[in-house]
Tab-separated table of N, CA and C in Angstrom:
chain	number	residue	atom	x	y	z
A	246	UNK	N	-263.437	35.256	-155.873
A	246	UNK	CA	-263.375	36.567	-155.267
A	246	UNK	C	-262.827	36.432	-153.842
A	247	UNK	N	-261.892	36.991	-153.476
A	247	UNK	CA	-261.529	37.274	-152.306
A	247	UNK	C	-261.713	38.544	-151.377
A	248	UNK	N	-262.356	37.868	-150.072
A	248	UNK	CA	-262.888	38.891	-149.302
A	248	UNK	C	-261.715	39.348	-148.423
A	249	UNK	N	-261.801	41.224	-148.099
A	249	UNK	CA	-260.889	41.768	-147.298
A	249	UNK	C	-260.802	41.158	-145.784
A	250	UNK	N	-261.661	41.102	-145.770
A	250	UNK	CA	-262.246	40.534	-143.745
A	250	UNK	C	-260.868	39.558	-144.069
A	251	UNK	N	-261.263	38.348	-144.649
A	251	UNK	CA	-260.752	37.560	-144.696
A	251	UNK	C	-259.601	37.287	-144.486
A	252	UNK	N	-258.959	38.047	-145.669
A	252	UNK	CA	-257.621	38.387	-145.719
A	252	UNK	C	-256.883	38.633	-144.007
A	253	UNK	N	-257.432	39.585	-143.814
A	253	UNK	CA	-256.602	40.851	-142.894
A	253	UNK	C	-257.084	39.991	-141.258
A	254	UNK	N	-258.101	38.918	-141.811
A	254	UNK	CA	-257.875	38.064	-140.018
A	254	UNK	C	-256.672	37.019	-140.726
A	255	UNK	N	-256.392	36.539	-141.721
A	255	UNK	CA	-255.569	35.754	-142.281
A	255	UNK	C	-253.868	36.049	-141.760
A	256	UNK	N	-253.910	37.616	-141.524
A	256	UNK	CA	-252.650	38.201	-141.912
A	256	UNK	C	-252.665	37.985	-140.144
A	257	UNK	N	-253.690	38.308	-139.325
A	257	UNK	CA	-253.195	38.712	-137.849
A	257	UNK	C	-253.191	37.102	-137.378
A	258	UNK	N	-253.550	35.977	-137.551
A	258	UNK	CA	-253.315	34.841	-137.393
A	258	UNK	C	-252.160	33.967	-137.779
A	259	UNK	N	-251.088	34.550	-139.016
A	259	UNK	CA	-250.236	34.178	-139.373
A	259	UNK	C	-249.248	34.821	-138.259
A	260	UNK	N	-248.926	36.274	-138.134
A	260	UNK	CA	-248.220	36.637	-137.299
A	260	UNK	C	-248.848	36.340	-135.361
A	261	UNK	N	-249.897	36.102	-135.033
A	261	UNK	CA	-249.738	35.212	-133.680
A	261	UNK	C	-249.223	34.320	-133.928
A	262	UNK	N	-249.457	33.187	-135.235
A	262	UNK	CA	-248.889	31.748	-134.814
A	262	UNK	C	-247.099	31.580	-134.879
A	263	UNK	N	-246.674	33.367	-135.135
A	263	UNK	CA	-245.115	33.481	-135.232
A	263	UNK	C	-244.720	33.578	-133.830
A	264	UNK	N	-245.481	34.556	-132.919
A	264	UNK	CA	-245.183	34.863	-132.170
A	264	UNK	C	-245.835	35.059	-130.928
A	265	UNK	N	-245.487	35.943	-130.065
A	265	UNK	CA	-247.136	36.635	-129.103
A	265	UNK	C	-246.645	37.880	-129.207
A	266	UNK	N	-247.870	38.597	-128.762
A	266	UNK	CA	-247.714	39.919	-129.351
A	266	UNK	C	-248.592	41.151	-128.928
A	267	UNK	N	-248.472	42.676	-128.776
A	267	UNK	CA	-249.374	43.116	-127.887
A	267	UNK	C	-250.199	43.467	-129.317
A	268	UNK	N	-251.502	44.021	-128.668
A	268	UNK	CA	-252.445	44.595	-129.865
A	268	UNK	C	-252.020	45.216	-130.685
A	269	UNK	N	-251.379	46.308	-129.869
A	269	UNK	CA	-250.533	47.648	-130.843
A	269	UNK	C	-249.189	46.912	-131.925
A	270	UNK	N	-248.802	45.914	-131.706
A	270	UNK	CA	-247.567	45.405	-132.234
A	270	UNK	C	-248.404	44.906	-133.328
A	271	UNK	N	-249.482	43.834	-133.234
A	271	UNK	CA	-250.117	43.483	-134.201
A	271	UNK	C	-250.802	44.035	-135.379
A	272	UNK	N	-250.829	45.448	-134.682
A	272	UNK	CA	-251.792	46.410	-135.698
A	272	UNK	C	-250.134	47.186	-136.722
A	273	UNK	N	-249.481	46.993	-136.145
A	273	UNK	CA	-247.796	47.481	-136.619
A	273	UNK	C	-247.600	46.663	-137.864
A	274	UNK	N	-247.383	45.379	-137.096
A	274	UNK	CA	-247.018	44.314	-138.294
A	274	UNK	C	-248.008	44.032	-139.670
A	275	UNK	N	-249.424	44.089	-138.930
A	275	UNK	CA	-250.472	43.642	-140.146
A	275	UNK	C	-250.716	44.587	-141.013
A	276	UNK	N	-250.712	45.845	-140.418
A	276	UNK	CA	-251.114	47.155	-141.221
A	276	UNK	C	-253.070	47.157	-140.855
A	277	UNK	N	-253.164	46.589	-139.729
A	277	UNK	CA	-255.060	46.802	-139.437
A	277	UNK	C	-254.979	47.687	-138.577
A	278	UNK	N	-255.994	48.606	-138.399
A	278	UNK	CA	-255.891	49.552	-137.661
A	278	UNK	C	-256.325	48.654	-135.977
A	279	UNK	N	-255.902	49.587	-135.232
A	279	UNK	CA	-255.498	49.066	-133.922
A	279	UNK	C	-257.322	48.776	-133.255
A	280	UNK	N	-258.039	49.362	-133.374
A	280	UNK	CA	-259.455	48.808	-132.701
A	280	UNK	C	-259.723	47.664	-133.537
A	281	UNK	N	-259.296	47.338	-134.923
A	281	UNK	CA	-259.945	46.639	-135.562
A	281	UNK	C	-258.873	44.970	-135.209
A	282	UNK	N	-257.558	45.188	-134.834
A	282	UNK	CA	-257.161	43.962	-133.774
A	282	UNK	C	-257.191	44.100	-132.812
A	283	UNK	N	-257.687	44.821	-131.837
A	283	UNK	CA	-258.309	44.725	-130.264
A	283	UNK	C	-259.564	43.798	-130.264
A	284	UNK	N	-260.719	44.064	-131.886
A	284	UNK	CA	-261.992	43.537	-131.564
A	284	UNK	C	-261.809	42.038	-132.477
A	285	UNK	N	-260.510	42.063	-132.740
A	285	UNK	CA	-260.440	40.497	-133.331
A	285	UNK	C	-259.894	39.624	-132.231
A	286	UNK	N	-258.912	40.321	-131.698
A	286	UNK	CA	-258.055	39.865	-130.593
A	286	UNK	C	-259.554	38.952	-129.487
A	287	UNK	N	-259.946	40.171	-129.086
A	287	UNK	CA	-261.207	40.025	-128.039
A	287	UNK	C	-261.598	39.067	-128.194
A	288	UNK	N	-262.413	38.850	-129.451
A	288	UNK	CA	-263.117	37.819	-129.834
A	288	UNK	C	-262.549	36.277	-130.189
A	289	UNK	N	-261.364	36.027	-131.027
A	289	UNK	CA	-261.038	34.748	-130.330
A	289	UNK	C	-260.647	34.375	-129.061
A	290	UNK	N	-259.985	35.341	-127.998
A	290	UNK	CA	-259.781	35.216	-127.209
A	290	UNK	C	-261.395	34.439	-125.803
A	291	UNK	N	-262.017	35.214	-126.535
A	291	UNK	CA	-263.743	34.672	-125.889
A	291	UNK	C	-264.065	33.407	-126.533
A	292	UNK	N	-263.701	33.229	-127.780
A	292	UNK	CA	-263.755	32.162	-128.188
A	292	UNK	C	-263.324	30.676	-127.929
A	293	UNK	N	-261.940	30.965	-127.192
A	293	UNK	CA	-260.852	29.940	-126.502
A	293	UNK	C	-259.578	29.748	-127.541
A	294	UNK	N	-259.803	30.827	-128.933
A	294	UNK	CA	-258.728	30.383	-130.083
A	294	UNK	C	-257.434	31.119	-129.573
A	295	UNK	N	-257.498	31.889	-128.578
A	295	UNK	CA	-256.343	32.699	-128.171
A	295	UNK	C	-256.401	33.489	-126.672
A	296	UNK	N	-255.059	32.841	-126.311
A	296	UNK	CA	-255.321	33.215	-124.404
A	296	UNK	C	-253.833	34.467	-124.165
A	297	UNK	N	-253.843	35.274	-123.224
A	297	UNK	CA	-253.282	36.013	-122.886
A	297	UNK	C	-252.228	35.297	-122.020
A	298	UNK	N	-250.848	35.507	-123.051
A	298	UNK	CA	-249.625	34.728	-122.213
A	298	UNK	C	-248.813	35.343	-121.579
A	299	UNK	N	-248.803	37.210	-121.712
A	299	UNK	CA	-248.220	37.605	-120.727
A	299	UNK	C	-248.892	38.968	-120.199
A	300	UNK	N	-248.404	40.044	-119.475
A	300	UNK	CA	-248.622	41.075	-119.021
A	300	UNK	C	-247.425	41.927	-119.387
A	301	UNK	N	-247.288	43.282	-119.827
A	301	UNK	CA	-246.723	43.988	-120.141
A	301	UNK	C	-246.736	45.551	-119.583
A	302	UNK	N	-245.964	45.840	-118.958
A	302	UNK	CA	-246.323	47.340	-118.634
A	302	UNK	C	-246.400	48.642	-119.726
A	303	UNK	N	-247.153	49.569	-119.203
A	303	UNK	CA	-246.910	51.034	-120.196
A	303	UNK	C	-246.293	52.196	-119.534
A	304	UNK	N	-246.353	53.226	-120.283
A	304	UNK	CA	-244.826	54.102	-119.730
A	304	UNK	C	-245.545	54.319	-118.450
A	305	UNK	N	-246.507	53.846	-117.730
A	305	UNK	CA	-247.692	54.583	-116.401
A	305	UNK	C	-246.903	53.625	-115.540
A	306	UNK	N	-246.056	52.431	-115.719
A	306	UNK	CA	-245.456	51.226	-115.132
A	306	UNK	C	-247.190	50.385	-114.671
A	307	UNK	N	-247.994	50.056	-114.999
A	307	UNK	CA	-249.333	49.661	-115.448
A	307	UNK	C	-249.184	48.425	-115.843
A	308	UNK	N	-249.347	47.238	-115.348
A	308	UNK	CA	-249.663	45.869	-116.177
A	308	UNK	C	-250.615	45.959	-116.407
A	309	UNK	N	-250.964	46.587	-118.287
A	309	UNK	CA	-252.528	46.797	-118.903
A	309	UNK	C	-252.389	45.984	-120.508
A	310	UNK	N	-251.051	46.013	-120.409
A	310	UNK	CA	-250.831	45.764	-121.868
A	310	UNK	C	-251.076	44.205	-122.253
A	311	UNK	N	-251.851	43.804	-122.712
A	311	UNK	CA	-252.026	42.221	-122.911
A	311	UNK	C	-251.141	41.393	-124.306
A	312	UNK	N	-250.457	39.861	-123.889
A	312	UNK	CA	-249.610	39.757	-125.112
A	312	UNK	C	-250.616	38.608	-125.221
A	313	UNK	N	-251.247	38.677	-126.497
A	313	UNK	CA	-251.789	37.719	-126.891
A	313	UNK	C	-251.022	36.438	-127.925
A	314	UNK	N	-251.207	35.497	-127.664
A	314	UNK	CA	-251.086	33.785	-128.474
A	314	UNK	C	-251.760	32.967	-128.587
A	315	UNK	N	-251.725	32.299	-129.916
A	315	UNK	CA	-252.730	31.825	-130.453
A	315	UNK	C	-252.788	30.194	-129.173
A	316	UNK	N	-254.232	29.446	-129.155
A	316	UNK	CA	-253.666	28.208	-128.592
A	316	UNK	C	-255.381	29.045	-127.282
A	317	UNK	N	-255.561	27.282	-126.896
A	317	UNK	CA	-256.546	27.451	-125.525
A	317	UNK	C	-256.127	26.822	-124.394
A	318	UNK	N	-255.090	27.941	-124.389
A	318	UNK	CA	-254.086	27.094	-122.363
A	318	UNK	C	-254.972	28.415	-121.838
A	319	UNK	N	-254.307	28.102	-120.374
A	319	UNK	CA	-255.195	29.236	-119.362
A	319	UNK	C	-254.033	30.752	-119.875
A	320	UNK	N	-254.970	31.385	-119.267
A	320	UNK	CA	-254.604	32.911	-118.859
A	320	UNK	C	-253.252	32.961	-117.963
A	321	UNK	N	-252.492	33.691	-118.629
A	321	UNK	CA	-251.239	34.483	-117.217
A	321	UNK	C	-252.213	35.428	-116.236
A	322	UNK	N	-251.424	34.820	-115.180
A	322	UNK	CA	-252.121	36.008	-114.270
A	322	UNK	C	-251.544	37.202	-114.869
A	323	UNK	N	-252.483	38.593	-114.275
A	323	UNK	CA	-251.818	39.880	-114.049
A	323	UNK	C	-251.372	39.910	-112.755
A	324	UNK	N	-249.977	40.187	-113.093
A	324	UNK	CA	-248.965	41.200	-112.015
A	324	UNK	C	-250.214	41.945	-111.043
A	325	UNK	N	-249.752	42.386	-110.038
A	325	UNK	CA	-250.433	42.924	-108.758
A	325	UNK	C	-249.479	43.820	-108.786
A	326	UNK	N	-249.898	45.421	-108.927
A	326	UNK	CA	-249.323	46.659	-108.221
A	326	UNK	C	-248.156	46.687	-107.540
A	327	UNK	N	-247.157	47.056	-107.629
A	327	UNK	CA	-245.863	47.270	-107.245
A	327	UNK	C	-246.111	47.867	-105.410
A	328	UNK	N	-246.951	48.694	-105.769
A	328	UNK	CA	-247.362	49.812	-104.241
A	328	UNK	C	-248.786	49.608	-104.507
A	329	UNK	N	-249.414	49.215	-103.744
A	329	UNK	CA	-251.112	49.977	-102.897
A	329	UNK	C	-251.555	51.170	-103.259
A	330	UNK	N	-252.818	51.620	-103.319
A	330	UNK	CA	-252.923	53.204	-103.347
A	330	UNK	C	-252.533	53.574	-102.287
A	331	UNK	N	-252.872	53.463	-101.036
A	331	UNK	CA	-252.421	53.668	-100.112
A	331	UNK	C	-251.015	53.938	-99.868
A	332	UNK	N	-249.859	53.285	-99.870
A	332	UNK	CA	-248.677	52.961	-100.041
A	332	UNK	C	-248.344	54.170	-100.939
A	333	UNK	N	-248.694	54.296	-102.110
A	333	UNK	CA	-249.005	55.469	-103.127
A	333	UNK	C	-248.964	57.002	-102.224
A	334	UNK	N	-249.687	57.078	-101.544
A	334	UNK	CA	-250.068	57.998	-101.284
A	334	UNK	C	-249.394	58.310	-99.922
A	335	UNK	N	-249.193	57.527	-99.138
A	335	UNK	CA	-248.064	57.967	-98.004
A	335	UNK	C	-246.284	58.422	-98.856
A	336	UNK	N	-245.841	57.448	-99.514
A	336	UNK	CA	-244.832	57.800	-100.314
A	336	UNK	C	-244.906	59.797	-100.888
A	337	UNK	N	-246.348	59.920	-101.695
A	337	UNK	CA	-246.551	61.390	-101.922
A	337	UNK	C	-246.251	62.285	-101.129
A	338	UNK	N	-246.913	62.290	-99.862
A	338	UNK	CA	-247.511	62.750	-98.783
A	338	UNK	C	-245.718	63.234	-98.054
A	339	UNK	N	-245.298	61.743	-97.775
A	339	UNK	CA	-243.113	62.472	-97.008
A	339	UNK	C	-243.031	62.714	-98.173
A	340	UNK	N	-242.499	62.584	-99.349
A	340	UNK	CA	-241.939	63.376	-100.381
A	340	UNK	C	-242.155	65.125	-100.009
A	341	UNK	N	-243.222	65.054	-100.345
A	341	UNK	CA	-243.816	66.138	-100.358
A	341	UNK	C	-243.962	67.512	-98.848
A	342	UNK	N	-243.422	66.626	-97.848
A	342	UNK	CA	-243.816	66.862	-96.385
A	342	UNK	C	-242.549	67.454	-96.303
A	343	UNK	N	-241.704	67.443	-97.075
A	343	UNK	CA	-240.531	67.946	-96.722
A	343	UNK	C	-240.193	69.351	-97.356
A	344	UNK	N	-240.955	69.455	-98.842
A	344	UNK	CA	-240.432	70.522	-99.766
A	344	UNK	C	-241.737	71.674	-99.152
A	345	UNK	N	-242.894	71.533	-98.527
A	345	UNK	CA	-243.655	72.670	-98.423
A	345	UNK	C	-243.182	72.427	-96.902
A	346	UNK	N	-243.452	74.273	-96.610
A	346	UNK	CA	-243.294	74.382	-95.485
A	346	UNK	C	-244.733	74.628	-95.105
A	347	UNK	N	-244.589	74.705	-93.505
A	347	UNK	CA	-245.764	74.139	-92.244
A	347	UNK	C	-245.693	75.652	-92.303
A	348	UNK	N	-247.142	76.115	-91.963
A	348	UNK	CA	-247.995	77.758	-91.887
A	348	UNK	C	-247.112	77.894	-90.346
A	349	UNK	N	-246.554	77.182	-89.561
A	349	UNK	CA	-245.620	77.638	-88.444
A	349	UNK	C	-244.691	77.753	-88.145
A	350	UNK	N	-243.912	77.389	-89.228
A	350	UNK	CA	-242.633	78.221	-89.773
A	350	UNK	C	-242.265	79.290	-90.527
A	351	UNK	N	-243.232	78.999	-91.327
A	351	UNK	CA	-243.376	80.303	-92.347
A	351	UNK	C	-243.063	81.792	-91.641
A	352	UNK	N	-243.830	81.515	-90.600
A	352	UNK	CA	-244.404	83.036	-89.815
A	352	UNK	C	-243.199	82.966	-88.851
A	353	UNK	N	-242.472	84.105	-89.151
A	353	UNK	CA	-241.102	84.107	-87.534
A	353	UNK	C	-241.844	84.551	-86.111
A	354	UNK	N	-241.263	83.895	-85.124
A	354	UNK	CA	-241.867	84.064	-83.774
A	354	UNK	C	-241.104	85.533	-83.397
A	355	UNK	N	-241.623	86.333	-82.635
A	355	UNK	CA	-241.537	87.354	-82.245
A	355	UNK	C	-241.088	87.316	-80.338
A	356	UNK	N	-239.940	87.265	-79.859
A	356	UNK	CA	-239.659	87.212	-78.519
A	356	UNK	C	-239.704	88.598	-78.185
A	357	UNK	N	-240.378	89.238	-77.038
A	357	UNK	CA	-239.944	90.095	-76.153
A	357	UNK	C	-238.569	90.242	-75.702
């Protein structure tokens, strides 16, 4: 008798040892639904059977996306923020400083 579990970690272990790969790609290729290789992923990864070899951005430009491969080398770092919040938020701030007008322009001055 062959068990499903089995199988379907069978199938996501054949395609890491092809490649690396993000969760969502894995759940593409294997046909497992996507929490159910996030919580396989997770778990060898805690295990030491599989380390995170790269960082990937999402359409947010976000290094969140993890590419997992099979193997117990270290971790890729994550990328560090392009801009600061800070940095973030001054960028907003002139953008923005230019298209609204100041409550003292708005109002015309009145000369005698």
């Amino acid at each position: 008798m062959v068990k499903v579990n089995a199988m379907s970690f069978a199938l996501l272990v054949r395609e890491m040892l092809a490649g690396s790969y993000t969760c969502q790609e894995l759940a593409e290729r294997t046909g497992l639904h996507y929490v159910t290789v996030l919580t396989y992923t997770r778990e060898m990864h805690k295990a030491g059977a599989a380390h995170i070899r790269a960082w990937r951005m999402n359409e947010k430009r976000q290094y969140v996306l993890k590419v997992y491969s099979i193997g117990n080398m270290q971790d890729a770092r994550k990328p560090r923020a392009a801009l600061t919040p800070a940095q973030r938020t001054q960028r907003y701030r002139m953008k923005h400083a230019k298209t609204i007008p100041s409550p003292s322009s708005a109002v015309p001055s009145i000369q005698p």
